[in-house]
Structure formats: structure tokens, C-alpha cells
PDB file of C-alpha atoms in Angstrom:
ATOM      1  CA  MET W   1      12.967 -27.071   0.772  1.00  0.00           C
ATOM      2  CA  ALA W   2      12.869 -25.230   4.139  1.00  0.00           C
ATOM      3  CA  ALA W   3      12.221 -21.510   4.128  1.00  0.00           C
ATOM      4  CA  ALA W   4      15.189 -19.251   4.817  1.00  0.00           C
ATOM      5  CA  GLU W   5      15.412 -17.998   8.403  1.00  0.00           C
ATOM      6  CA  THR W   6      15.198 -14.283   9.103  1.00  0.00           C
ATOM      7  CA  PRO W   7      18.490 -12.765  10.318  1.00  0.00           C
ATOM      8  CA  LEU W   8      18.560 -10.933  13.625  1.00  0.00           C
ATOM      9  CA  THR W   9      18.789  -7.154  13.590  1.00  0.00           C
ATOM     10  CA  GLY W  10      19.833  -6.766  17.222  1.00  0.00           C
ATOM     11  CA  VAL W  11      20.854  -8.521  20.454  1.00  0.00           C
ATOM     12  CA  ALA W  12      20.393  -6.747  23.802  1.00  0.00           C
ATOM     13  CA  TRP W  13      19.745  -7.118  27.532  1.00  0.00           C
ATOM     14  CA  ALA W  14      16.477  -6.423  29.337  1.00  0.00           C
ATOM     15  CA  ALA W  15      16.011  -6.001  33.095  1.00  0.00           C
ATOM     16  CA  ALA W  16      12.690  -7.881  32.772  1.00  0.00           C
ATOM     17  CA  PRO W  17      10.776  -9.463  29.878  1.00  0.00           C
ATOM     18  CA  GLU W  18       8.283  -6.581  29.893  1.00  0.00           C
ATOM     19  CA  ALA W  19      11.138  -4.094  29.605  1.00  0.00           C
ATOM     20  CA  ALA W  20      11.926  -5.232  26.072  1.00  0.00           C
ATOM     21  CA  PRO W  21      10.546  -2.629  23.609  1.00  0.00           C
ATOM     22  CA  ALA W  22       8.268  -3.409  20.687  1.00  0.00           C
ATOM     23  CA  GLY W  23       9.960  -5.552  18.075  1.00  0.00           C
ATOM     24  CA  TRP W  24      12.188  -7.302  20.632  1.00  0.00           C
ATOM     25  CA  ARG W  25      11.700 -10.788  22.083  1.00  0.00           C
ATOM     26  CA  ALA W  26      13.057 -11.729  25.487  1.00  0.00           C
ATOM     27  CA  ILE W  27      14.517 -15.240  25.892  1.00  0.00           C
ATOM     28  CA  THR W  28      12.768 -16.308  29.103  1.00  0.00           C
ATOM     29  CA  VAL W  29      13.528 -20.063  29.070  1.00  0.00           C
ATOM     30  CA  THR W  30      16.504 -22.219  28.138  1.00  0.00           C
ATOM     31  CA  VAL W  31      16.410 -25.091  25.683  1.00  0.00           C
ATOM     32  CA  GLU W  32      15.841 -27.398  28.654  1.00  0.00           C
ATOM     33  CA  GLY W  33      12.806 -25.359  29.764  1.00  0.00           C
ATOM     34  CA  ALA W  34      14.406 -23.720  32.808  1.00  0.00           C
ATOM     35  CA  ALA W  35      14.060 -20.022  33.590  1.00  0.00           C
ATOM     36  CA  ALA W  36      16.627 -18.032  31.606  1.00  0.00           C
ATOM     37  CA  ASN W  37      17.117 -15.324  34.241  1.00  0.00           C
ATOM     38  CA  LEU W  38      20.821 -14.554  34.340  1.00  0.00           C
ATOM     39  CA  GLY W  39      20.642 -13.702  38.064  1.00  0.00           C
ATOM     40  CA  LYS W  40      22.055 -10.913  40.140  1.00  0.00           C
ATOM     41  CA  GLY W  41      25.424 -11.207  38.470  1.00  0.00           C
ATOM     42  CA  PHE W  42      23.985  -9.254  35.562  1.00  0.00           C
ATOM     43  CA  GLY W  43      23.840  -6.132  37.707  1.00  0.00           C
ATOM     44  CA  HIS W  44      20.134  -5.846  38.382  1.00  0.00           C
ATOM     45  CA  LYS W  45      18.464  -6.901  41.618  1.00  0.00           C
ATOM     46  CA  SER W  46      15.914  -8.945  39.702  1.00  0.00           C
ATOM     47  CA  GLY W  47      18.436 -10.302  37.210  1.00  0.00           C
ATOM     48  CA  GLY W  48      18.445  -9.837  33.450  1.00  0.00           C
ATOM     49  CA  TYR W  49      17.225 -11.449  30.222  1.00  0.00           C
ATOM     50  CA  LEU W  50      18.779 -11.762  26.833  1.00  0.00           C
ATOM     51  CA  CYS W  51      16.525 -10.407  24.045  1.00  0.00           C
ATOM     52  CA  VAL W  52      16.731 -10.370  20.244  1.00  0.00           C
ATOM     53  CA  SER W  53      15.134  -8.411  17.402  1.00  0.00           C
ATOM     54  CA  THR W  54      14.220  -9.586  13.893  1.00  0.00           C
ATOM     55  CA  GLY W  55      13.134  -6.249  12.481  1.00  0.00           C
ATOM     56  CA  GLY W  56       9.413  -6.799  13.035  1.00  0.00           C
ATOM     57  CA  GLY W  57       9.394 -10.269  11.477  1.00  0.00           C
ATOM     58  CA  GLN W  58      10.015  -8.969   7.943  1.00  0.00           C
ATOM     59  CA  ALA W  59      13.048  -9.174   5.682  1.00  0.00           C
ATOM     60  CA  ALA W  60      15.763  -6.932   7.069  1.00  0.00           C
ATOM     61  CA  ALA W  61      16.403  -3.729   5.147  1.00  0.00           C
ATOM     62  CA  GLY W  62      19.080  -2.267   7.438  1.00  0.00           C
ATOM     63  CA  PRO W  63      22.041  -3.764   9.317  1.00  0.00           C
ATOM     64  CA  VAL W  64      21.896  -7.387  10.479  1.00  0.00           C
ATOM     65  CA  VAL W  65      23.774  -9.184  13.245  1.00  0.00           C
ATOM     66  CA  THR W  66      26.673 -11.095  11.723  1.00  0.00           C
ATOM     67  CA  ASP W  67      28.456 -12.075  14.952  1.00  0.00           C
ATOM     68  CA  VAL W  68      28.043 -12.113  18.737  1.00  0.00           C
ATOM     69  CA  VAL W  69      30.911 -12.580  21.228  1.00  0.00           C
ATOM     70  CA  VAL W  70      31.204 -12.784  25.010  1.00  0.00           C
ATOM     71  CA  LEU W  71      34.437 -11.304  26.393  1.00  0.00           C
ATOM     72  CA  SER W  72      35.944 -10.557  29.763  1.00  0.00           C
ATOM     73  CA  ASP W  73      35.558  -7.048  31.110  1.00  0.00           C
ATOM     74  CA  ARG W  74      39.331  -6.717  30.841  1.00  0.00           C
ATOM     75  CA  SER W  75      39.380  -7.522  27.112  1.00  0.00           C
ATOM     76  CA  PRO W  76      39.391  -4.555  24.720  1.00  0.00           C
ATOM     77  CA  GLN W  77      36.393  -3.953  22.558  1.00  0.00           C
ATOM     78  CA  PRO W  78      37.017  -5.660  19.195  1.00  0.00           C
ATOM     79  CA  PRO W  79      36.987  -3.413  16.079  1.00  0.00           C
ATOM     80  CA  GLY W  80      33.655  -3.305  14.290  1.00  0.00           C
ATOM     81  CA  TYR W  81      31.720  -4.494  17.378  1.00  0.00           C
ATOM     82  CA  THR W  82      29.425  -2.537  19.722  1.00  0.00           C
ATOM     83  CA  ARG W  83      28.271  -3.188  23.255  1.00  0.00           C
ATOM     84  CA  ALA W  84      24.881  -4.870  23.423  1.00  0.00           C
ATOM     85  CA  PRO W  85      22.296  -2.259  24.478  1.00  0.00           C
ATOM     86  CA  GLU W  86      20.370  -2.513  27.750  1.00  0.00           C
ATOM     87  CA  PHE W  87      16.669  -1.891  28.417  1.00  0.00           C
ATOM     88  CA  PRO W  88      15.339   0.241  29.923  1.00  0.00           C
ATOM     89  CA  GLU W  89      18.716   2.026  30.309  1.00  0.00           C
ATOM     90  CA  PRO W  90      22.350   1.067  30.986  1.00  0.00           C
ATOM     91  CA  ARG W  91      23.610   1.270  34.549  1.00  0.00           C
ATOM     92  CA  THR W  92      27.051   2.562  35.362  1.00  0.00           C
ATOM     93  CA  GLY W  93      29.354   1.644  38.229  1.00  0.00           C
ATOM     94  CA  LEU W  94      28.434  -2.045  38.131  1.00  0.00           C
ATOM     95  CA  SER W  95      31.106  -4.706  38.111  1.00  0.00           C
ATOM     96  CA  ARG W  96      30.530  -7.310  35.424  1.00  0.00           C
ATOM     97  CA  LYS W  97      32.940 -10.044  34.649  1.00  0.00           C
ATOM     98  CA  LYS W  98      31.545 -10.668  31.137  1.00  0.00           C
ATOM     99  CA  ARG W  99      30.400  -8.345  28.388  1.00  0.00           C
ATOM    100  CA  LEU W 100      28.398  -9.026  25.246  1.00  0.00           C
ATOM    101  CA  TYR W 101      29.464  -7.479  21.926  1.00  0.00           C
ATOM    102  CA  VAL W 102      27.497  -7.441  18.678  1.00  0.00           C
ATOM    103  CA  LYS W 103      28.709  -6.904  15.133  1.00  0.00           C
ATOM    104  CA  LEU W 104      26.252  -5.228  12.752  1.00  0.00           C
ATOM    105  CA  THR W 105      26.749  -5.342   8.975  1.00  0.00           C
ATOM    106  CA  PRO W 106      24.633  -3.827   6.153  1.00  0.00           C
ATOM    107  CA  VAL W 107      22.391  -6.505   4.724  1.00  0.00           C
ATOM    108  CA  ASP W 108      23.691  -5.964   1.183  1.00  0.00           C
ATOM    109  CA  ALA W 109      27.277  -6.610   2.349  1.00  0.00           C
ATOM    110  CA  ALA W 110      26.499  -9.603   4.598  1.00  0.00           C
ATOM    111  CA  GLU W 111      26.851 -13.151   3.325  1.00  0.00           C
ATOM    112  CA  THR W 112      25.879 -14.900   6.593  1.00  0.00           C
ATOM    113  CA  ALA W 113      24.093 -13.578   9.686  1.00  0.00           C
ATOM    114  CA  VAL W 114      22.944 -14.722  13.101  1.00  0.00           C
ATOM    115  CA  VAL W 115      19.408 -16.114  12.830  1.00  0.00           C
ATOM    116  CA  ASP W 116      18.864 -17.386  16.388  1.00  0.00           C
ATOM    117  CA  VAL W 117      20.255 -17.157  19.925  1.00  0.00           C
ATOM    118  CA  GLN W 118      19.611 -19.731  22.663  1.00  0.00           C
ATOM    119  CA  LEU W 119      20.581 -20.322  26.276  1.00  0.00           C
ATOM    120  CA  SER W 120      21.311 -23.724  27.797  1.00  0.00           C
ATOM    121  CA  ALA W 121      23.061 -25.379  30.682  1.00  0.00           C
ATOM    122  CA  LYS W 122      26.840 -25.312  30.452  1.00  0.00           C
ATOM    123  CA  SER W 123      27.001 -29.068  29.881  1.00  0.00           C
ATOM    124  CA  LYS W 124      24.461 -29.016  27.042  1.00  0.00           C
ATOM    125  CA  ALA W 125      25.444 -29.304  23.361  1.00  0.00           C
ATOM    126  CA  LEU W 126      23.208 -27.828  20.641  1.00  0.00           C
ATOM    127  CA  PRO W 127      23.557 -29.249  17.107  1.00  0.00           C
ATOM    128  CA  GLN W 128      23.859 -26.628  14.324  1.00  0.00           C
ATOM    129  CA  TYR W 129      24.588 -23.948  16.965  1.00  0.00           C
ATOM    130  CA  MET W 130      27.917 -22.351  17.843  1.00  0.00           C
ATOM    131  CA  LYS W 131      28.820 -21.647  21.449  1.00  0.00           C
ATOM    132  CA  ILE W 132      29.895 -18.029  21.851  1.00  0.00           C
ATOM    133  CA  GLY W 133      30.604 -18.041  25.582  1.00  0.00           C
ATOM    134  CA  GLU W 134      29.231 -18.463  29.082  1.00  0.00           C
ATOM    135  CA  MET W 135      27.562 -15.975  31.373  1.00  0.00           C
ATOM    136  CA  GLY W 136      26.248 -16.738  34.832  1.00  0.00           C
ATOM    137  CA  ASN W 137      25.090 -20.354  34.938  1.00  0.00           C
ATOM    138  CA  PHE W 138      24.281 -20.516  31.232  1.00  0.00           C
ATOM    139  CA  ALA W 139      25.994 -21.135  27.930  1.00  0.00           C
ATOM    140  CA  ILE W 140      25.079 -18.779  25.067  1.00  0.00           C
ATOM    141  CA  TRP W 141      24.644 -20.285  21.584  1.00  0.00           C
ATOM    142  CA  CYS W 142      24.029 -18.674  18.218  1.00  0.00           C
ATOM    143  CA  LYS W 143      22.993 -20.084  14.869  1.00  0.00           C
ATOM    144  CA  LYS W 144      24.066 -18.537  11.571  1.00  0.00           C
ATOM    145  CA  GLY W 145      22.538 -18.816   8.127  1.00  0.00           C
ATOM    146  CA  PRO W 146      22.856 -17.306   4.643  1.00  0.00           C
ATOM    147  CA  VAL W 147      21.450 -13.853   3.947  1.00  0.00           C
ATOM    148  CA  LEU W 148      19.002 -13.708   1.064  1.00  0.00           C
ATOM    149  CA  LYS W 149      19.494 -10.583  -1.001  1.00  0.00           C
ATOM    150  CA  ARG W 150      16.505  -8.489  -1.888  1.00  0.00           C
ATOM    151  CA  SER W 151      15.888  -8.804  -5.599  1.00  0.00           C
ATOM    152  CA  PRO W 152      15.188  -5.561  -7.476  1.00  0.00           C
ATOM    153  CA  PRO W 153      11.709  -5.107  -8.916  1.00  0.00           C
ATOM    154  CA  PRO W 154      11.352  -6.660 -12.363  1.00  0.00           C
ATOM    155  CA  LEU W 155      11.618  -4.270 -15.275  1.00  0.00           C
ATOM    156  CA  PRO W 156       9.132  -4.495 -18.146  1.00  0.00           C
ATOM    157  CA  LYS W 157      10.528  -6.080 -21.267  1.00  0.00           C
ATOM    158  CA  PRO W 158      10.961  -3.726 -24.223  1.00  0.00           C
ATOM    159  CA  ARG W 159       8.184  -4.237 -26.748  1.00  0.00           C
ATOM    160  CA  SER W 160       9.364  -4.727 -30.302  1.00  0.00           C
ATOM    161  CA  ILE W 161       7.365  -3.180 -33.146  1.00  0.00           C
ATOM    162  CA  SER W 162       6.988  -5.356 -36.170  1.00  0.00           C
ATOM    163  CA  ALA W 163       7.489  -4.085 -39.694  1.00  0.00           C
ATOM    164  CA  GLY W 164       3.738  -4.241 -40.276  1.00  0.00           C
ATOM    165  CA  LEU W 165       2.980  -1.954 -37.339  1.00  0.00           C
ATOM    166  CA  ARG W 166       5.620   0.517 -38.457  1.00  0.00           C
ATOM    167  CA  GLN W 167       3.753   0.896 -41.757  1.00  0.00           C
ATOM    168  CA  LEU W 168       0.616   1.905 -39.828  1.00  0.00           C
ATOM    169  CA  SER W 169       2.324   4.925 -38.294  1.00  0.00           C
ATOM    170  CA  LEU W 170       0.531   8.247 -38.859  1.00  0.00           C
ATOM    171  CA  HIS W 171       3.833  10.102 -38.987  1.00  0.00           C
ATOM    172  CA  SER W 172       5.533  10.342 -42.341  1.00  0.00           C
ATOM    173  CA  SER W 173       9.173   9.368 -42.457  1.00  0.00           C
ATOM    174  CA  ASP W 174      11.974  11.509 -43.811  1.00  0.00           C
ATOM    175  CA  ALA W 175      12.165   9.314 -46.885  1.00  0.00           C
ATOM    176  CA  ASP W 176       8.487  10.002 -47.666  1.00  0.00           C
ATOM    177  CA  GLN W 177       8.956  13.737 -47.416  1.00  0.00           C
ATOM    178  CA  LYS W 178      11.877  13.677 -49.819  1.00  0.00           C
ATOM    179  CA  TRP W 179       9.925  12.050 -52.685  1.00  0.00           C
ATOM    180  CA  PRO W 180      10.024  14.353 -55.730  1.00  0.00           C
ATOM    181  CA  LEU W 181       6.908  15.806 -57.286  1.00  0.00           C
ATOM    182  CA  PRO W 182       6.091  14.622 -60.791  1.00  0.00           C
ATOM    183  CA  PRO W 183       7.192  17.116 -63.456  1.00  0.00           C
ATOM    184  CA  PHE W 184       3.735  18.463 -64.302  1.00  0.00           C
ATOM    185  CA  THR W 185       5.231  21.828 -65.223  1.00  0.00           C
ATOM    186  CA  ASN W 186       6.623  20.257 -68.396  1.00  0.00           C
ATOM    187  CA  TRP W 187       3.139  19.623 -69.702  1.00  0.00           C
ATOM    188  CA  GLY W 188       2.999  23.191 -70.870  1.00  0.00           C
ATOM    189  CA  GLY W 189       0.330  25.831 -70.638  1.00  0.00           C
ATOM    190  CA  GLY W 190      -1.922  26.851 -67.842  1.00  0.00           C
ATOM    191  CA  PHE W 191      -3.010  23.272 -67.109  1.00  0.00           C
ATOM    192  CA  GLY W 192       0.435  22.133 -66.013  1.00  0.00           C
ATOM    193  CA  ALA W 193       1.111  25.310 -64.027  1.00  0.00           C
ATOM    194  CA  ALA W 194      -2.268  25.185 -62.274  1.00  0.00           C
ATOM    195  CA  LEU W 195      -1.924  21.500 -61.392  1.00  0.00           C
ATOM    196  CA  SER W 196       1.601  22.007 -60.115  1.00  0.00           C
ATOM    197  CA  MET W 197       0.485  24.954 -57.980  1.00  0.00           C
ATOM    198  CA  PHE W 198      -2.392  22.885 -56.587  1.00  0.00           C
ATOM    199  CA  LEU W 199      -0.116  20.002 -55.614  1.00  0.00           C
ATOM    200  CA  LYS W 200       2.295  22.312 -53.839  1.00  0.00           C
ATOM    201  CA  ARG W 201      -0.554  23.601 -51.642  1.00  0.00           C
ATOM    202  CA  LEU W 202      -1.606  20.139 -50.521  1.00  0.00           C
ATOM    203  CA  PRO W 203      -1.038  19.520 -46.744  1.00  0.00           C
ATOM    204  CA  PHE W 204       0.597  16.154 -47.450  1.00  0.00           C
ATOM    205  CA  PRO W 205       3.424  15.050 -49.777  1.00  0.00           C
ATOM    206  CA  PHE W 206       2.433  13.765 -53.208  1.00  0.00           C
ATOM    207  CA  PRO W 207       4.787  10.843 -53.907  1.00  0.00           C
ATOM    208  CA  ALA W 208       5.825   9.574 -57.295  1.00  0.00           C
ATOM    209  CA  MET W 209       3.984   6.445 -58.435  1.00  0.00           C
ATOM    210  CA  ASP W 210       6.919   4.067 -58.248  1.00  0.00           C
ATOM    211  CA  GLY W 211       6.257   0.434 -59.059  1.00  0.00           C
ATOM    212  CA  VAL W 212       3.038   1.042 -61.038  1.00  0.00           C
ATOM    213  CA  PRO W 213       3.041  -1.247 -64.122  1.00  0.00           C
ATOM    214  CA  PHE W 214       3.037   0.539 -67.502  1.00  0.00           C
ATOM    215  CA  THR W 215       1.855  -0.945 -70.779  1.00  0.00           C
ATOM    216  CA  LEU W 216       2.043   0.739 -74.180  1.00  0.00           C
ATOM    217  CA  HIS W 217      -1.134   0.938 -76.240  1.00  0.00           C
ATOM    218  CA  PRO W 218      -1.247  -1.804 -78.926  1.00  0.00           C
ATOM    219  CA  LYS W 219      -1.592   0.652 -81.848  1.00  0.00           C
ATOM    220  CA  PHE W 220       1.881   2.042 -81.050  1.00  0.00           C
ATOM    221  CA  GLU W 221       3.722  -1.302 -80.676  1.00  0.00           C
ATOM    222  CA  SER W 222       4.192  -1.868 -84.446  1.00  0.00           C
ATOM    223  CA  LYS W 223       5.409   1.649 -85.021  1.00  0.00           C
ATOM    224  CA  LEU W 224       8.100   1.317 -82.350  1.00  0.00           C
ATOM    225  CA  SER W 225       9.758  -1.520 -84.250  1.00  0.00           C
ATOM    226  CA  SER W 226      10.328   0.584 -87.376  1.00  0.00           C
ATOM    227  CA  SER W 227      11.594   3.955 -86.282  1.00  0.00           C
ATOM    228  CA  SER W 228      10.759   6.726 -83.887  1.00  0.00           C
ATOM    229  CA  ASN W 229      10.074   9.118 -86.816  1.00  0.00           C
ATOM    230  CA  ALA W 230       6.848   7.281 -87.609  1.00  0.00           C
ATOM    231  CA  ILE W 231       5.514   8.014 -84.159  1.00  0.00           C
ATOM    232  CA  LEU W 232       6.523  11.666 -84.320  1.00  0.00           C
ATOM    233  CA  ALA W 233       4.716  12.016 -87.672  1.00  0.00           C
ATOM    234  CA  ASP W 234       1.382  11.072 -86.103  1.00  0.00           C
ATOM    235  CA  LEU W 235       1.751  13.501 -83.237  1.00  0.00           C
ATOM    236  CA  ASN W 236      -0.735  16.370 -83.278  1.00  0.00           C
ATOM    237  CA  VAL W 237       0.953  19.475 -81.899  1.00  0.00           C
ATOM    238  CA  LYS W 238      -1.511  21.750 -80.141  1.00  0.00           C
ATOM    239  CA  SER W 239      -1.078  25.311 -79.173  1.00  0.00           C
ATOM    240  CA  LEU W 240      -1.498  26.697 -75.681  1.00  0.00           C
ATOM    241  CA  ALA W 241      -4.923  28.077 -76.575  1.00  0.00           C
ATOM    242  CA  ASP W 242      -6.051  24.687 -77.919  1.00  0.00           C
ATOM    243  CA  ILE W 243      -4.922  22.909 -74.739  1.00  0.00           C
ATOM    244  CA  GLU W 244      -6.650  25.404 -72.445  1.00  0.00           C
ATOM    245  CA  LYS W 245      -9.829  25.194 -74.534  1.00  0.00           C
ATOM    246  CA  GLU W 246      -9.830  21.384 -74.612  1.00  0.00           C
ATOM    247  CA  TYR W 247      -8.910  20.960 -70.938  1.00  0.00           C
ATOM    248  CA  ASN W 248     -10.970  23.805 -69.524  1.00  0.00           C
ATOM    249  CA  TYR W 249     -11.110  22.680 -65.913  1.00  0.00           C
ATOM    250  CA  ALA W 250     -11.594  24.951 -62.928  1.00  0.00           C
ATOM    251  CA  PHE W 251     -10.186  22.559 -60.252  1.00  0.00           C
ATOM    252  CA  VAL W 252     -13.189  23.270 -58.017  1.00  0.00           C
ATOM    253  CA  VAL W 253     -13.183  19.760 -56.528  1.00  0.00           C
ATOM    254  CA  GLU W 254      -9.462  19.877 -55.799  1.00  0.00           C
ATOM    255  CA  ARG W 255      -9.625  23.293 -54.199  1.00  0.00           C
ATOM    256  CA  THR W 256     -12.583  22.177 -52.079  1.00  0.00           C
ATOM    257  CA  ALA W 257     -10.677  19.083 -50.879  1.00  0.00           C
ATOM    258  CA  ALA W 258      -7.590  21.132 -50.104  1.00  0.00           C
ATOM    259  CA  ALA W 259      -9.652  23.622 -48.079  1.00  0.00           C
ATOM    260  CA  ARG W 260     -11.373  20.750 -46.263  1.00  0.00           C
ATOM    261  CA  LEU W 261     -14.816  22.138 -47.203  1.00  0.00           C
ATOM    262  CA  PRO W 262     -17.943  19.942 -47.304  1.00  0.00           C
ATOM    263  CA  PRO W 263     -18.842  18.658 -50.804  1.00  0.00           C
ATOM    264  CA  GLY W 264     -22.069  20.650 -50.821  1.00  0.00           C
ATOM    265  CA  VAL W 265     -20.161  23.962 -51.139  1.00  0.00           C
ATOM    266  CA  CYS W 266     -18.996  23.206 -54.640  1.00  0.00           C
TER     267      CYS W 266
END
């Protein structure tokens, strides 16, 4: 597949090939190989040359030439068209029977544009070219082609986070922070109060142990089948003093962990 041709960004006149500024190319020969000097009828003593611009050879970012017409000097200037510029400068007071007009359109709004301009003898026919008029001893032809739109830069695809990666997050969710603390205060005595106070001072939430399997000790299974009174009869009720004496624990390890102290301190 052939590469798309670059649309022209300008069509102008030059008094001489060297008068065309940078970025412009003067058409110095016709398709037959003859000199493409338009002669004294152009208004200059040395004649004139048709020149075109392609925006430096890169994809056009500004307006592109979508049409070129040759009209009589008595014809009004068509809407949306401008006179072709002249290099080095336009000359006033010259009588010209023909004038060249160019239509420029923003590249984003153009569907087709002029991609080439050629000169030939009046009797010559150029395939794939459209004759836009005659000037001097030459026929002026232009070739049009589709305008390729500039594609926007590709955007990075959004990265999805799997359920497994979400579980590795270091930030606790709202659901985790709303987990209730186990009711240690119902254990009675100083042990339950101290443990509950310790858990409240922890820098992280202490969740309930949901889903942990629970199995009753075998010595209580037979008693459950009879009545609950049998179990209550074997219960040994202890006083607060007995519980504090039996579970005399200073919580040194827990306090050390909560304070983030090295183990050697305790």
C-alpha cells in the first residue's frame, strides 16, 4: 500500500527560484522538462515561478491547501479564498490578466487537500490531476488526496487490582475498624478490666475471631444431654480475690509490645 502524500500548506509566486524562502519549493520545469518560467506576462522582467510549501516535509499541523483556482482579473475574489502570496514582495500597478487564489482549511476540518501542483504545455493531459486553469503558455494542474488525521497519543489502560492484591493492602478498611471488641469486661474482676483497658490502647483494631472452629470438651458432652442443671452444679464459683490471686499477671509483655520497646527492657 502506497504511503499517503503530504498535503500542501501553501502555493505562491517567486520572482526567481532563489527568491523562494525556506520551506518552499519552486517549480522550475514542466512535466515535459521545459523551463517553467511564466515569462514577462507575470509582471517581472525576469518572469516568475510557481512555488509550493509542504510545511517542512512533515505532517501538517496548521491549515492545508484544499483548492487552487485561476481567475480573470475582472472576476471577484471567491469567498474563503486568498490571493497567492508573492516573493520577495508583491508589486502594485501591474496589469495581469490572470490571478491565482488559494483556499486554506484547518487540517482537522479538511477531508481532502492539494498534494501536488504541476505545469505542462496547454495540449498536455495529466492522469490523476485536475486542470485548474492556464497562465502564460502553461496549463496548471493540481492533484488532491485524502487528509490523514493526527491520532491522539495512546492513553495507558487502567490497571485492575485483583481480589488477592486488595487483601495485601496496608490500609484497614472501614469494615475492619467497625469490628466489635470481645466482651472481656464480663469476665469480672481486675483481670477483665485490665485486659479490656490494654486492648483499647492498642494502635490497631482487635477483631473478633469469627470463623474459628469451637469444640466442647468431651467430659461435658454427656452432661449436656441430661440437663443444664448438672453442669451448673459442677461450677466452682470464685470470688474476685480468688481470681486475682490465681491469675496474678502484670501484663509486662503486653505493655512492652504496645510501647514498641525492645524485649530486653522487660
